[in-house]
């Protein structure tokens, strides 16, 4: 299968590229400013993802059988700092890709986010009311609606916080911890903020299976197998690498009310129906942690 993959240099996109190539797919990977080759990408194209017309032109030129949109400006603070840019990448791009996919007869799979929910009433089913707490979540809701309006046969996958080893070593959960520790900081981690963290590899496998399953359309959920707190994430990462647990500090969300106002408390998702109909199954957090490695920059810097 020929796949057009946007966000190919990101944590999830790179995992998709590797998995797709391993199963014999031809990957045309769209990156922004990433300068190096992405493993698994047969043809790498540098385009400004904030210019959807250029990406649509690539769709028309390459005529892929499936399009997987893993591109996003995913940090809420970054979306607030550059709202127009975030709107183009998070909403305009997927809407344009959905329309292009339908026109070309290609399967379209768009990655949305658990952040469409407010975290107050988990677990969230597909039909649960959305109520995002920040701009990024609102843009993801808008993207879901725009994609399905343009291509009702598309799959829109709400994905969780991701674990894994990114190309640059600074994208995933444990890499963010490492950045703080390299600066000599103690990570203050919430004991009562819950995420069903999923590995990029598990999510990539689900997305690729969906690319070949046009019978599965509309909004879908995919996450890890069990919910974990931020504190539990930190403990697992410290244990895996043999770091002292005093590098992390447990705190309740109530201790930092000004910080948690726009942070959903518990984003546990109901995985029906994908947990029953896909060959790939949700992965436990411990299995994902076992594959984590220290990035090259850490091996040269370490803990200050």
GROMACS .gro file of C-alpha atoms in nm:
model
  304
    1UNK     CA    1   0.000   0.000   0.000
    2UNK     CA    2   0.120   0.351  -0.076
    3UNK     CA    3   0.075   0.573   0.230
    4UNK     CA    4   0.102   0.950   0.259
    5UNK     CA    5   0.205   1.026   0.616
    6UNK     CA    6   0.201   1.379   0.757
    7UNK     CA    7   0.399   1.455   1.071
    8UNK     CA    8   0.639   1.176   0.975
    9UNK     CA    9   0.922   1.306   1.194
   10UNK     CA   10   0.710   1.329   1.510
   11UNK     CA   11   0.695   1.070   1.787
   12UNK     CA   12   0.386   0.898   1.645
   13UNK     CA   13   0.461   0.964   1.279
   14UNK     CA   14   0.808   0.809   1.304
   15UNK     CA   15   0.659   0.499   1.468
   16UNK     CA   16   0.403   0.474   1.187
   17UNK     CA   17   0.677   0.504   0.924
   18UNK     CA   18   0.883   0.224   1.080
   19UNK     CA   19   0.585  -0.008   1.120
   20UNK     CA   20   0.451   0.064   0.771
   21UNK     CA   21   0.786  -0.007   0.606
   22UNK     CA   22   0.820  -0.328   0.808
   23UNK     CA   23   0.493  -0.458   0.665
   24UNK     CA   24   0.593  -0.365   0.310
   25UNK     CA   25   0.409  -0.035   0.264
   26UNK     CA   26   0.557   0.249   0.059
   27UNK     CA   27   0.564   0.561   0.275
   28UNK     CA   28   0.569   0.915   0.142
   29UNK     CA   29   0.653   1.112   0.455
   30UNK     CA   30   0.576   1.481   0.498
   31UNK     CA   31   0.797   1.663   0.746
   32UNK     CA   32   0.831   2.027   0.840
   33UNK     CA   33   1.183   2.143   0.924
   34UNK     CA   34   1.320   1.803   1.033
   35UNK     CA   35   1.658   1.780   0.853
   36UNK     CA   36   1.747   1.411   0.873
   37UNK     CA   37   1.611   1.100   0.700
   38UNK     CA   38   1.320   0.935   0.880
   39UNK     CA   39   1.362   0.556   0.901
   40UNK     CA   40   1.092   0.376   0.704
   41UNK     CA   41   1.013   0.668   0.474
   42UNK     CA   42   1.071   0.587   0.108
   43UNK     CA   43   1.024   0.945  -0.009
   44UNK     CA   44   1.062   1.233   0.235
   45UNK     CA   45   0.907   1.570   0.148
   46UNK     CA   46   0.967   1.889   0.345
   47UNK     CA   47   0.658   2.108   0.335
   48UNK     CA   48   0.511   2.383   0.550
   49UNK     CA   49   0.222   2.204   0.722
   50UNK     CA   50   0.061   2.542   0.785
   51UNK     CA   51   0.005   2.565   0.408
   52UNK     CA   52  -0.256   2.294   0.341
   53UNK     CA   53  -0.268   2.367  -0.032
   54UNK     CA   54   0.089   2.245  -0.074
   55UNK     CA   55   0.011   1.921   0.108
   56UNK     CA   56  -0.305   1.870  -0.100
   57UNK     CA   57  -0.099   1.918  -0.417
   58UNK     CA   58   0.130   1.640  -0.293
   59UNK     CA   59  -0.173   1.415  -0.244
   60UNK     CA   60  -0.280   1.481  -0.601
   61UNK     CA   61   0.070   1.416  -0.734
   62UNK     CA   62   0.139   1.095  -0.540
   63UNK     CA   63  -0.213   0.942  -0.544
   64UNK     CA   64  -0.175   0.741  -0.222
   65UNK     CA   65  -0.412   0.462  -0.128
   66UNK     CA   66  -0.428   0.591   0.229
   67UNK     CA   67  -0.345   0.916   0.409
   68UNK     CA   68  -0.252   0.918   0.778
   69UNK     CA   69  -0.250   1.259   0.941
   70UNK     CA   70  -0.023   1.255   1.245
   71UNK     CA   71   0.068   1.625   1.218
   72UNK     CA   72  -0.036   1.861   1.497
   73UNK     CA   73   0.072   2.154   1.705
   74UNK     CA   74  -0.006   1.958   2.019
   75UNK     CA   75   0.123   2.166   2.312
   76UNK     CA   76  -0.162   2.377   2.456
   77UNK     CA   77   0.079   2.659   2.543
   78UNK     CA   78   0.213   2.663   2.187
   79UNK     CA   79  -0.142   2.683   2.051
   80UNK     CA   80  -0.214   2.980   2.275
   81UNK     CA   81   0.111   3.149   2.172
   82UNK     CA   82   0.039   3.109   1.798
   83UNK     CA   83  -0.337   3.058   1.759
   84UNK     CA   84  -0.351   3.130   1.385
   85UNK     CA   85  -0.068   2.886   1.312
   86UNK     CA   86  -0.229   2.625   1.535
   87UNK     CA   87  -0.561   2.668   1.356
   88UNK     CA   88  -0.400   2.606   1.019
   89UNK     CA   89  -0.212   2.295   1.131
   90UNK     CA   90  -0.471   2.148   1.367
   91UNK     CA   91  -0.791   2.226   1.174
   92UNK     CA   92  -0.734   2.356   0.820
   93UNK     CA   93  -0.478   2.089   0.728
   94UNK     CA   94  -0.684   1.783   0.829
   95UNK     CA   95  -0.998   1.930   0.672
   96UNK     CA   96  -0.815   1.985   0.342
   97UNK     CA   97  -0.660   1.637   0.357
   98UNK     CA   98  -0.999   1.478   0.418
   99UNK     CA   99  -1.146   1.650   0.115
  100UNK     CA  100  -0.845   1.551  -0.096
  101UNK     CA  101  -0.865   1.190   0.022
  102UNK     CA  102  -1.230   1.165  -0.071
  103UNK     CA  103  -1.165   1.319  -0.412
  104UNK     CA  104  -0.883   1.070  -0.475
  105UNK     CA  105  -1.071   0.771  -0.334
  106UNK     CA  106  -0.807   0.727  -0.062
  107UNK     CA  107  -0.865   0.607   0.292
  108UNK     CA  108  -0.815   0.888   0.544
  109UNK     CA  109  -0.714   0.837   0.908
  110UNK     CA  110  -0.687   1.148   1.127
  111UNK     CA  111  -0.536   1.155   1.475
  112UNK     CA  112  -0.737   1.353   1.727
  113UNK     CA  113  -0.687   1.371   2.104
  114UNK     CA  114  -0.827   1.271   2.441
  115UNK     CA  115  -0.802   1.644   2.519
  116UNK     CA  116  -1.148   1.698   2.367
  117UNK     CA  117  -1.282   1.595   2.710
  118UNK     CA  118  -1.273   1.789   3.037
  119UNK     CA  119  -1.160   1.498   3.258
  120UNK     CA  120  -1.448   1.536   3.504
  121UNK     CA  121  -1.657   1.227   3.423
  122UNK     CA  122  -1.448   0.933   3.298
  123UNK     CA  123  -1.446   0.684   3.141
  124UNK     CA  124  -1.536   0.857   2.815
  125UNK     CA  125  -1.718   0.668   2.542
  126UNK     CA  126  -1.719   0.775   2.180
  127UNK     CA  127  -2.061   0.935   2.226
  128UNK     CA  128  -1.972   1.120   2.549
  129UNK     CA  129  -2.017   1.498   2.524
  130UNK     CA  130  -1.697   1.684   2.444
  131UNK     CA  131  -1.597   1.979   2.662
  132UNK     CA  132  -1.234   2.083   2.602
  133UNK     CA  133  -1.064   2.304   2.858
  134UNK     CA  134  -0.818   2.480   2.625
  135UNK     CA  135  -0.762   2.599   2.269
  136UNK     CA  136  -0.585   2.281   2.157
  137UNK     CA  137  -0.879   2.068   2.269
  138UNK     CA  138  -1.125   2.300   2.097
  139UNK     CA  139  -0.923   2.282   1.776
  140UNK     CA  140  -0.925   1.904   1.792
  141UNK     CA  141  -1.304   1.903   1.827
  142UNK     CA  142  -1.326   2.136   1.530
  143UNK     CA  143  -1.090   1.913   1.330
  144UNK     CA  144  -1.299   1.603   1.400
  145UNK     CA  145  -1.613   1.770   1.273
  146UNK     CA  146  -1.442   1.921   0.969
  147UNK     CA  147  -1.283   1.590   0.869
  148UNK     CA  148  -1.606   1.391   0.892
  149UNK     CA  149  -1.799   1.661   0.709
  150UNK     CA  150  -1.548   1.646   0.423
  151UNK     CA  151  -1.510   1.266   0.429
  152UNK     CA  152  -1.776   1.069   0.622
  153UNK     CA  153  -1.582   0.749   0.556
  154UNK     CA  154  -1.272   0.871   0.739
  155UNK     CA  155  -1.151   0.731   1.070
  156UNK     CA  156  -1.088   0.989   1.343
  157UNK     CA  157  -0.883   0.840   1.626
  158UNK     CA  158  -0.872   1.005   1.967
  159UNK     CA  159  -0.528   0.917   2.100
  160UNK     CA  160  -0.379   0.969   2.448
  161UNK     CA  161  -0.054   1.093   2.595
  162UNK     CA  162   0.225   0.909   2.413
  163UNK     CA  163   0.528   0.722   2.538
  164UNK     CA  164   0.819   0.611   2.325
  165UNK     CA  165   1.157   0.709   2.186
  166UNK     CA  166   1.137   1.008   1.950
  167UNK     CA  167   1.385   1.087   1.674
  168UNK     CA  168   1.521   1.393   1.853
  169UNK     CA  169   1.483   1.255   2.204
  170UNK     CA  170   1.267   1.539   2.338
  171UNK     CA  171   0.905   1.460   2.247
  172UNK     CA  172   0.765   1.185   2.469
  173UNK     CA  173   0.674   1.155   2.838
  174UNK     CA  174   1.003   1.014   2.964
  175UNK     CA  175   1.203   1.251   2.742
  176UNK     CA  176   1.028   1.549   2.903
  177UNK     CA  177   1.124   1.406   3.243
  178UNK     CA  178   1.483   1.371   3.128
  179UNK     CA  179   1.495   1.733   3.012
  180UNK     CA  180   1.387   1.851   3.357
  181UNK     CA  181   1.628   1.620   3.535
  182UNK     CA  182   1.916   1.729   3.311
  183UNK     CA  183   1.855   2.084   3.437
  184UNK     CA  184   1.875   1.961   3.797
  185UNK     CA  185   1.501   1.993   3.859
  186UNK     CA  186   1.284   1.771   4.073
  187UNK     CA  187   0.967   1.681   3.884
  188UNK     CA  188   0.649   1.759   4.078
  189UNK     CA  189   0.405   1.495   3.953
  190UNK     CA  190   0.034   1.477   4.026
  191UNK     CA  191  -0.092   1.173   4.213
  192UNK     CA  192  -0.449   1.236   4.099
  193UNK     CA  193  -0.412   1.333   3.733
  194UNK     CA  194  -0.486   1.024   3.525
  195UNK     CA  195  -0.396   0.929   3.169
  196UNK     CA  196  -0.421   0.597   2.982
  197UNK     CA  197  -0.074   0.643   2.835
  198UNK     CA  198  -0.013   0.455   2.512
  199UNK     CA  199   0.309   0.379   2.330
  200UNK     CA  200   0.364   0.533   1.989
  201UNK     CA  201   0.426   0.180   1.857
  202UNK     CA  202   0.086   0.053   1.976
  203UNK     CA  203  -0.093   0.354   1.834
  204UNK     CA  204   0.095   0.321   1.504
  205UNK     CA  205  -0.015  -0.042   1.475
  206UNK     CA  206  -0.377   0.058   1.535
  207UNK     CA  207  -0.361   0.339   1.278
  208UNK     CA  208  -0.211   0.114   1.012
  209UNK     CA  209  -0.473  -0.151   1.073
  210UNK     CA  210  -0.742   0.117   1.040
  211UNK     CA  211  -0.586   0.234   0.713
  212UNK     CA  212  -0.676  -0.105   0.571
  213UNK     CA  213  -1.020  -0.120   0.735
  214UNK     CA  214  -1.259   0.121   0.557
  215UNK     CA  215  -1.546  -0.050   0.738
  216UNK     CA  216  -1.434   0.129   1.056
  217UNK     CA  217  -1.530   0.495   1.015
  218UNK     CA  218  -1.617   0.791   1.232
  219UNK     CA  219  -1.478   0.880   1.575
  220UNK     CA  220  -1.285   0.602   1.750
  221UNK     CA  221  -1.081   0.569   2.071
  222UNK     CA  222  -0.737   0.415   2.123
  223UNK     CA  223  -0.527   0.424   2.441
  224UNK     CA  224  -0.315   0.210   2.667
  225UNK     CA  225  -0.461  -0.082   2.858
  226UNK     CA  226  -0.488   0.088   3.197
  227UNK     CA  227  -0.496   0.436   3.349
  228UNK     CA  228  -0.192   0.561   3.538
  229UNK     CA  229  -0.123   0.880   3.732
  230UNK     CA  230   0.154   1.122   3.648
  231UNK     CA  231   0.326   1.010   3.969
  232UNK     CA  232   0.305   0.645   3.864
  233UNK     CA  233   0.455   0.737   3.528
  234UNK     CA  234   0.751   0.903   3.697
  235UNK     CA  235   0.807   0.612   3.935
  236UNK     CA  236   0.803   0.364   3.648
  237UNK     CA  237   1.055   0.568   3.445
  238UNK     CA  238   1.288   0.609   3.744
  239UNK     CA  239   1.272   0.237   3.819
  240UNK     CA  240   1.337   0.145   3.455
  241UNK     CA  241   1.652   0.354   3.429
  242UNK     CA  242   1.768   0.302   3.788
  243UNK     CA  243   1.727   0.667   3.882
  244UNK     CA  244   1.663   0.769   4.245
  245UNK     CA  245   1.298   0.825   4.327
  246UNK     CA  246   1.379   1.157   4.497
  247UNK     CA  247   1.410   1.302   4.146
  248UNK     CA  248   1.029   1.314   4.155
  249UNK     CA  249   0.790   1.456   4.413
  250UNK     CA  250   0.425   1.348   4.452
  251UNK     CA  251   0.174   1.634   4.473
  252UNK     CA  252  -0.206   1.654   4.453
  253UNK     CA  253  -0.365   1.871   4.187
  254UNK     CA  254  -0.519   2.083   4.464
  255UNK     CA  255  -0.170   2.204   4.554
  256UNK     CA  256  -0.143   2.391   4.222
  257UNK     CA  257  -0.495   2.509   4.135
  258UNK     CA  258  -0.375   2.787   3.905
  259UNK     CA  259  -0.177   2.531   3.702
  260UNK     CA  260  -0.447   2.263   3.681
  261UNK     CA  261  -0.738   2.487   3.575
  262UNK     CA  262  -0.700   2.388   3.209
  263UNK     CA  263  -0.561   2.037   3.271
  264UNK     CA  264  -0.821   1.757   3.256
  265UNK     CA  265  -0.816   1.542   3.569
  266UNK     CA  266  -0.889   1.193   3.433
  267UNK     CA  267  -0.895   1.113   3.062
  268UNK     CA  268  -0.963   0.740   3.078
  269UNK     CA  269  -1.134   0.635   2.755
  270UNK     CA  270  -1.374   0.353   2.676
  271UNK     CA  271  -1.203   0.169   2.390
  272UNK     CA  272  -1.512   0.006   2.241
  273UNK     CA  273  -1.530  -0.104   1.967
  274UNK     CA  274  -1.162  -0.104   1.865
  275UNK     CA  275  -1.051  -0.322   2.156
  276UNK     CA  276  -1.275  -0.595   2.016
  277UNK     CA  277  -1.233  -0.561   1.639
  278UNK     CA  278  -0.863  -0.485   1.582
  279UNK     CA  279  -0.590  -0.748   1.577
  280UNK     CA  280  -0.362  -0.518   1.778
  281UNK     CA  281  -0.460  -0.503   2.144
  282UNK     CA  282  -0.417  -0.226   2.403
  283UNK     CA  283  -0.074  -0.238   2.565
  284UNK     CA  284   0.003  -0.220   2.934
  285UNK     CA  285   0.217   0.073   3.047
  286UNK     CA  286   0.489  -0.153   3.190
  287UNK     CA  287   0.544  -0.313   2.850
  288UNK     CA  288   0.584   0.028   2.687
  289UNK     CA  289   0.826   0.149   2.957
  290UNK     CA  290   1.044  -0.158   2.903
  291UNK     CA  291   1.131  -0.032   2.552
  292UNK     CA  292   1.237   0.320   2.657
  293UNK     CA  293   1.596   0.425   2.602
  294UNK     CA  294   1.810   0.720   2.703
  295UNK     CA  295   1.850   0.960   2.408
  296UNK     CA  296   2.195   1.051   2.281
  297UNK     CA  297   2.180   1.402   2.425
  298UNK     CA  298   2.125   1.261   2.778
  299UNK     CA  299   2.426   1.034   2.751
  300UNK     CA  300   2.633   1.346   2.696
  301UNK     CA  301   2.461   1.563   2.959
  302UNK     CA  302   2.301   1.352   3.228
  303UNK     CA  303   2.183   1.493   3.558
  304UNK     CA  304   2.333   1.823   3.665
   0.00000   0.00000   0.00000
